[in-house]
């Protein structure tokens, strides 16, 4: 077998594509044979031809990762052999072969470790760790790292096995690391690095009792500090190469461990009570001393010692976390000024690397410096900004004025220098931008001084010969456009400079100038001045979106669309055409139809595409009062919307369905163009039924509410909706959540409300579905139960005679009315109450002989239900009216109780014990009552909340008229006195309110 496998592998690395294809087919035939994996492992470890060895290791890894979790794809004999031999193979292997074997081990452990179905693993691993050959020992450490990774996100009982390993093995790891910590050999430092990484991964989510024990904690912390402080052997490596060598990696993992202790287990607002004692001890006895070590490292960096960007960022991160606790602040406070001036300021200056990037690739400069990706948190420049923000917010009283004074003094010195360095002024303006929130805060002592700062130090830079300084001036306007101006002419002058910068020759300047438009639009006098120029500005923004993909640019366009609806309306179609062209260009550049497309690699284009789609939606909404323009825009956006749906670009579904919903809402009808789109929507539903139902539902409801004519002409469309409903209400579909079944109820509700007379044949199905879930399947949420009841109530509203006959045939009449009246108090919204009132009145209006026997003599109980609803109707109406006032800006919402962002340390508990008690209290309040992962109660809460944008035919119901009509009918039947007799004095008063003419 081994010789055969070797020969086939050798063929896979031949240049002849036909031979390679034949070899791959032969390997697929051999892979299920006993002995195949052992052959691959042996060949990978011993083959003299590197290409064959690598091919064997890769195929071995792929076979394990694709088949190990499926018992049917790999025989037990092969599994046992792999378990017995993979660790020794890792110990003996080198380079990429070892990397492949470790990846295979990870797949095995991820399946076996938590089941505890590989009890021999620890014994085999111990053999490697005790080997005198350091290379073999390192293989054992790397294997242990894979084991620890299996548990890194687990807590409590789920990581008991790891806690046992920590207690038994970590003391030996500490001993090895201490012995090798002073080495000059890179191979030995790589072992230390792996040990440090193992420890760091082990505390990623939870720290064990053994690790919190002082006897274990102190020597580990001592090791971490030793590694951080030791000098790295001098090399001629670049920064990039430094970051990958073992010494700097060891420093990185040491810092990661020390930072985790403080940031994960001492400062989190979700800190668990079990860490309170550890946190108290660490903050009191370790954190200040560690901070002193970090500050010494800052001094080394300032003195010019080489270091990596990651090292700087992690140092800054720990220092930032040290700002709030009193113990660490006492150490940090005397160093703040020097820290800001000598460490933070140089990081924020325009660097030579920035200049090179500006010159070589303006687009990349923008993505790196202006619109950095979310995962750029390792950047020390962002770390420096975060530290400045934290200093001026968490320690506002102590640090804000000194830092502003420092910046002001440095600006004054800059203006007096005969040959000032613009890169330095860039850093000073950047510092002011970073602390802008504090500078503009109501407590800020310099708030009134921002205007002269802008006029003196910022405005002149719009004329700078250096593009990066013009960009800095624009960024200052982004941050300080909302500053109080005593002279409106100064504000106009600032804005005029921003407008001029829109035509700057440098792309980064034009981009930041565009972003500066947004805050200026908040000023009415500026907004009025823009009107004559808005179409030109919009054209500039559209041109920019074709030069660079940035979602923040489309936010500015959205703002312009909303602010200048009338001015842009004549250009709406042209503007929308350009937006669609931009969107389709982004799609083509992203290669969405490519088989190897990875959306994660196209994040910028994704966000830009989202922004363009949102702007289309805003543009359609802005012309709501012009139905003809809306219909034209529907035709224009069709290629973009259909592209997303046809290609199932999931990340753009939310924005796409928002366009569909908005188009239907604004047109108040369903045009042929929108009906042409509907099959694509159904295709999307069929392929991703429950995944994107939340995004689809408003559009589906709009099709129903505004498309009656289409349903009349094409009754098959009703069957399409019924197919959706059946899919969501199918009891056999266990992957459908209760929130999705509620959405199915809402579709049935819309059909009952808007397709009167068209769905008689489906009413029995609706009621049968409701009966099934109300009587045979327990509802976990009150939201679903209420919506199921309202299916039947909606059917009664649709056709009371038909619905009652169906209830009677199902022998469900009495049970339904009992359930309905039991849950009347759960129907809190105005809609719920009106729906029940209309349906009950329709029943009371019927002749007794038309009612089923079960309720024929129960009209008094039906009337009692009406009165019960009326007792709380005004409260519900007041709640809705208040929400409408809040939505319209006529009333402020209730205070959300959030703390002020600029609270000072005096607001904290005075003692560390008090601080820990506060953390424990917050943790207890934050902890959920249960952790049932399958419970989706959280996702259904919204369905019984009042929504001012939720419109139905019930909105037109006048409750007073309804009650007057009901009372007239009851009196005509001679039931007036009986009605009076059933009402208490209090209920008489309530009922009388609704008998007044509206």
PDB file of C-alpha atoms in Angstrom, residues 199-357:
ATOM      1  CA  UNK A 199      -0.694  29.872  29.145  1.00  0.00           C
ATOM      2  CA  UNK A 200      -2.355  32.813  27.374  1.00  0.00           C
ATOM      3  CA  UNK A 201      -4.819  30.594  25.519  1.00  0.00           C
ATOM      4  CA  UNK A 202      -5.665  28.793  28.764  1.00  0.00           C
ATOM      5  CA  UNK A 203      -6.881  32.048  30.395  1.00  0.00           C
ATOM      6  CA  UNK A 204      -8.684  33.432  27.362  1.00  0.00           C
ATOM      7  CA  UNK A 205     -12.166  32.771  28.743  1.00  0.00           C
ATOM      8  CA  UNK A 206     -11.615  31.528  32.271  1.00  0.00           C
ATOM      9  CA  UNK A 207      -8.794  31.327  34.789  1.00  0.00           C
ATOM     10  CA  UNK A 208      -8.605  28.158  36.881  1.00  0.00           C
ATOM     11  CA  UNK A 209      -8.425  28.020  40.680  1.00  0.00           C
ATOM     12  CA  UNK A 210      -4.916  26.638  40.376  1.00  0.00           C
ATOM     13  CA  UNK A 211      -3.812  29.607  38.275  1.00  0.00           C
ATOM     14  CA  UNK A 212      -5.347  32.076  40.749  1.00  0.00           C
ATOM     15  CA  UNK A 213      -3.406  30.533  43.636  1.00  0.00           C
ATOM     16  CA  UNK A 214      -0.622  32.904  44.738  1.00  0.00           C
ATOM     17  CA  UNK A 215       1.940  30.104  44.806  1.00  0.00           C
ATOM     18  CA  UNK A 216       1.310  29.489  41.097  1.00  0.00           C
ATOM     19  CA  UNK A 217       0.519  33.043  40.015  1.00  0.00           C
ATOM     20  CA  UNK A 218       3.636  34.805  41.340  1.00  0.00           C
ATOM     21  CA  UNK A 219       6.257  32.722  39.480  1.00  0.00           C
ATOM     22  CA  UNK A 220       4.305  32.965  36.228  1.00  0.00           C
ATOM     23  CA  UNK A 221       3.974  36.749  36.509  1.00  0.00           C
ATOM     24  CA  UNK A 222       7.679  36.921  37.330  1.00  0.00           C
ATOM     25  CA  UNK A 223       8.413  34.977  34.142  1.00  0.00           C
ATOM     26  CA  UNK A 224       6.209  37.261  32.051  1.00  0.00           C
ATOM     27  CA  UNK A 225       7.930  40.371  33.400  1.00  0.00           C
ATOM     28  CA  UNK A 226      11.368  38.815  32.858  1.00  0.00           C
ATOM     29  CA  UNK A 227      10.548  38.165  29.216  1.00  0.00           C
ATOM     30  CA  UNK A 228       9.102  41.660  28.718  1.00  0.00           C
ATOM     31  CA  UNK A 229      12.178  43.308  30.214  1.00  0.00           C
ATOM     32  CA  UNK A 230      14.924  41.185  28.670  1.00  0.00           C
ATOM     33  CA  UNK A 231      16.914  42.708  25.824  1.00  0.00           C
ATOM     34  CA  UNK A 232      16.470  41.139  22.435  1.00  0.00           C
ATOM     35  CA  UNK A 233      19.664  40.157  20.601  1.00  0.00           C
ATOM     36  CA  UNK A 234      20.619  42.903  18.160  1.00  0.00           C
ATOM     37  CA  UNK A 235      19.772  42.092  14.532  1.00  0.00           C
ATOM     38  CA  UNK A 236      19.485  43.978  11.275  1.00  0.00           C
ATOM     39  CA  UNK A 237      15.887  42.847  10.783  1.00  0.00           C
ATOM     40  CA  UNK A 238      13.144  45.106   9.493  1.00  0.00           C
ATOM     41  CA  UNK A 239      10.123  45.863  11.676  1.00  0.00           C
ATOM     42  CA  UNK A 240       8.128  43.260   9.785  1.00  0.00           C
ATOM     43  CA  UNK A 241      10.800  40.588  10.325  1.00  0.00           C
ATOM     44  CA  UNK A 242      11.202  41.556  13.995  1.00  0.00           C
ATOM     45  CA  UNK A 243       7.527  40.896  14.581  1.00  0.00           C
ATOM     46  CA  UNK A 244       7.916  37.291  13.432  1.00  0.00           C
ATOM     47  CA  UNK A 245      11.009  36.271  15.376  1.00  0.00           C
ATOM     48  CA  UNK A 246      10.704  34.193  18.528  1.00  0.00           C
ATOM     49  CA  UNK A 247      11.984  36.847  20.986  1.00  0.00           C
ATOM     50  CA  UNK A 248       9.396  39.436  20.013  1.00  0.00           C
ATOM     51  CA  UNK A 249       6.669  36.801  19.844  1.00  0.00           C
ATOM     52  CA  UNK A 250       7.601  35.738  23.379  1.00  0.00           C
ATOM     53  CA  UNK A 251       7.321  39.356  24.488  1.00  0.00           C
ATOM     54  CA  UNK A 252       3.949  39.629  22.752  1.00  0.00           C
ATOM     55  CA  UNK A 253       2.519  36.573  24.549  1.00  0.00           C
ATOM     56  CA  UNK A 254       3.915  37.746  27.899  1.00  0.00           C
ATOM     57  CA  UNK A 255       2.193  41.091  27.451  1.00  0.00           C
ATOM     58  CA  UNK A 256      -0.985  39.298  26.380  1.00  0.00           C
ATOM     59  CA  UNK A 257      -1.030  37.293  29.605  1.00  0.00           C
ATOM     60  CA  UNK A 258      -0.411  40.328  31.828  1.00  0.00           C
ATOM     61  CA  UNK A 259      -2.997  42.386  29.933  1.00  0.00           C
ATOM     62  CA  UNK A 260      -5.589  39.602  30.214  1.00  0.00           C
ATOM     63  CA  UNK A 261      -5.255  39.497  33.996  1.00  0.00           C
ATOM     64  CA  UNK A 262      -6.161  43.180  34.241  1.00  0.00           C
ATOM     65  CA  UNK A 263      -8.543  43.592  31.332  1.00  0.00           C
ATOM     66  CA  UNK A 264     -10.415  40.286  31.395  1.00  0.00           C
ATOM     67  CA  UNK A 265     -10.544  39.500  35.085  1.00  0.00           C
ATOM     68  CA  UNK A 266     -10.336  42.854  36.872  1.00  0.00           C
ATOM     69  CA  UNK A 267     -11.967  45.557  34.799  1.00  0.00           C
ATOM     70  CA  UNK A 268     -14.820  43.975  32.865  1.00  0.00           C
ATOM     71  CA  UNK A 269     -18.297  45.173  33.831  1.00  0.00           C
ATOM     72  CA  UNK A 270     -19.377  41.559  33.431  1.00  0.00           C
ATOM     73  CA  UNK A 271     -16.785  40.308  35.889  1.00  0.00           C
ATOM     74  CA  UNK A 272     -18.024  37.241  37.688  1.00  0.00           C
ATOM     75  CA  UNK A 273     -18.107  37.143  41.444  1.00  0.00           C
ATOM     76  CA  UNK A 274     -15.744  34.183  41.558  1.00  0.00           C
ATOM     77  CA  UNK A 275     -12.958  36.477  40.310  1.00  0.00           C
ATOM     78  CA  UNK A 276     -13.607  39.248  42.861  1.00  0.00           C
ATOM     79  CA  UNK A 277     -10.897  38.097  45.283  1.00  0.00           C
ATOM     80  CA  UNK A 278      -8.414  37.549  42.446  1.00  0.00           C
ATOM     81  CA  UNK A 279      -9.211  40.971  40.977  1.00  0.00           C
ATOM     82  CA  UNK A 280      -8.771  42.676  44.337  1.00  0.00           C
ATOM     83  CA  UNK A 281      -5.404  41.028  44.928  1.00  0.00           C
ATOM     84  CA  UNK A 282      -4.167  41.649  41.399  1.00  0.00           C
ATOM     85  CA  UNK A 283      -5.142  45.347  41.355  1.00  0.00           C
ATOM     86  CA  UNK A 284      -3.618  45.947  44.782  1.00  0.00           C
ATOM     87  CA  UNK A 285      -0.397  43.958  44.557  1.00  0.00           C
ATOM     88  CA  UNK A 286       0.469  43.262  40.920  1.00  0.00           C
ATOM     89  CA  UNK A 287      -1.104  45.796  38.549  1.00  0.00           C
ATOM     90  CA  UNK A 288       0.827  48.868  39.806  1.00  0.00           C
ATOM     91  CA  UNK A 289       4.191  47.072  39.622  1.00  0.00           C
ATOM     92  CA  UNK A 290       3.425  45.735  36.156  1.00  0.00           C
ATOM     93  CA  UNK A 291       2.510  49.276  35.105  1.00  0.00           C
ATOM     94  CA  UNK A 292       5.932  50.453  36.311  1.00  0.00           C
ATOM     95  CA  UNK A 293       7.510  47.795  34.084  1.00  0.00           C
ATOM     96  CA  UNK A 294       5.453  49.001  31.132  1.00  0.00           C
ATOM     97  CA  UNK A 295       6.422  52.624  31.748  1.00  0.00           C
ATOM     98  CA  UNK A 296      10.090  51.603  31.707  1.00  0.00           C
ATOM     99  CA  UNK A 297       9.450  50.005  28.339  1.00  0.00           C
ATOM    100  CA  UNK A 298       7.942  53.292  27.154  1.00  0.00           C
ATOM    101  CA  UNK A 299      11.143  55.051  28.220  1.00  0.00           C
ATOM    102  CA  UNK A 300      13.152  52.543  26.170  1.00  0.00           C
ATOM    103  CA  UNK A 301      10.972  53.189  23.136  1.00  0.00           C
ATOM    104  CA  UNK A 302      11.291  56.959  23.574  1.00  0.00           C
ATOM    105  CA  UNK A 303      15.083  56.516  23.880  1.00  0.00           C
ATOM    106  CA  UNK A 304      15.096  54.894  20.436  1.00  0.00           C
ATOM    107  CA  UNK A 305      15.334  51.180  21.205  1.00  0.00           C
ATOM    108  CA  UNK A 306      13.912  49.111  18.327  1.00  0.00           C
ATOM    109  CA  UNK A 307      10.513  47.572  18.959  1.00  0.00           C
ATOM    110  CA  UNK A 308       7.498  46.249  17.084  1.00  0.00           C
ATOM    111  CA  UNK A 309       4.185  47.999  16.491  1.00  0.00           C
ATOM    112  CA  UNK A 310       2.340  45.185  18.272  1.00  0.00           C
ATOM    113  CA  UNK A 311       4.526  45.650  21.357  1.00  0.00           C
ATOM    114  CA  UNK A 312       3.710  49.376  21.427  1.00  0.00           C
ATOM    115  CA  UNK A 313      -0.003  48.724  20.991  1.00  0.00           C
ATOM    116  CA  UNK A 314      -0.145  46.196  23.840  1.00  0.00           C
ATOM    117  CA  UNK A 315       1.781  48.542  26.143  1.00  0.00           C
ATOM    118  CA  UNK A 316      -0.683  51.328  25.309  1.00  0.00           C
ATOM    119  CA  UNK A 317      -3.640  49.001  25.892  1.00  0.00           C
ATOM    120  CA  UNK A 318      -2.516  48.132  29.431  1.00  0.00           C
ATOM    121  CA  UNK A 319      -1.792  51.764  30.244  1.00  0.00           C
ATOM    122  CA  UNK A 320      -5.261  52.746  29.017  1.00  0.00           C
ATOM    123  CA  UNK A 321      -6.867  50.140  31.274  1.00  0.00           C
ATOM    124  CA  UNK A 322      -4.791  51.508  34.161  1.00  0.00           C
ATOM    125  CA  UNK A 323      -6.349  54.971  33.946  1.00  0.00           C
ATOM    126  CA  UNK A 324      -9.475  54.215  35.987  1.00  0.00           C
ATOM    127  CA  UNK A 325      -8.390  52.091  39.018  1.00  0.00           C
ATOM    128  CA  UNK A 326      -7.024  54.234  41.841  1.00  0.00           C
ATOM    129  CA  UNK A 327      -4.050  51.952  42.504  1.00  0.00           C
ATOM    130  CA  UNK A 328      -2.712  52.127  38.968  1.00  0.00           C
ATOM    131  CA  UNK A 329      -3.676  55.783  38.507  1.00  0.00           C
ATOM    132  CA  UNK A 330      -1.458  56.709  41.433  1.00  0.00           C
ATOM    133  CA  UNK A 331       1.476  55.254  39.481  1.00  0.00           C
ATOM    134  CA  UNK A 332       0.415  56.658  36.112  1.00  0.00           C
ATOM    135  CA  UNK A 333      -0.595  60.209  37.053  1.00  0.00           C
ATOM    136  CA  UNK A 334       2.950  61.688  37.402  1.00  0.00           C
ATOM    137  CA  UNK A 335       3.864  60.378  33.936  1.00  0.00           C
ATOM    138  CA  UNK A 336       0.837  61.580  31.949  1.00  0.00           C
ATOM    139  CA  UNK A 337       2.429  64.713  30.483  1.00  0.00           C
ATOM    140  CA  UNK A 338       5.647  62.996  29.403  1.00  0.00           C
ATOM    141  CA  UNK A 339       3.686  59.981  28.180  1.00  0.00           C
ATOM    142  CA  UNK A 340       1.511  62.173  25.962  1.00  0.00           C
ATOM    143  CA  UNK A 341       4.282  64.429  24.686  1.00  0.00           C
ATOM    144  CA  UNK A 342       7.002  61.810  24.144  1.00  0.00           C
ATOM    145  CA  UNK A 343       5.089  58.617  23.278  1.00  0.00           C
ATOM    146  CA  UNK A 344       1.534  59.407  22.138  1.00  0.00           C
ATOM    147  CA  UNK A 345       2.334  62.559  20.153  1.00  0.00           C
ATOM    148  CA  UNK A 346       5.065  60.991  17.945  1.00  0.00           C
ATOM    149  CA  UNK A 347       2.715  58.111  17.108  1.00  0.00           C
ATOM    150  CA  UNK A 348       0.049  60.553  15.914  1.00  0.00           C
ATOM    151  CA  UNK A 349       2.416  62.591  13.754  1.00  0.00           C
ATOM    152  CA  UNK A 350       2.446  62.079  10.006  1.00  0.00           C
ATOM    153  CA  UNK A 351       5.184  59.499   9.532  1.00  0.00           C
ATOM    154  CA  UNK A 352       7.545  58.724   6.668  1.00  0.00           C
ATOM    155  CA  UNK A 353       5.595  55.507   6.096  1.00  0.00           C
ATOM    156  CA  UNK A 354       2.399  57.566   5.853  1.00  0.00           C
ATOM    157  CA  UNK A 355       4.046  59.854   3.312  1.00  0.00           C
ATOM    158  CA  UNK A 356       5.215  56.898   1.214  1.00  0.00           C
ATOM    159  CA  UNK A 357       1.725  55.404   1.245  1.00  0.00           C
TER     160      UNK A 357
END
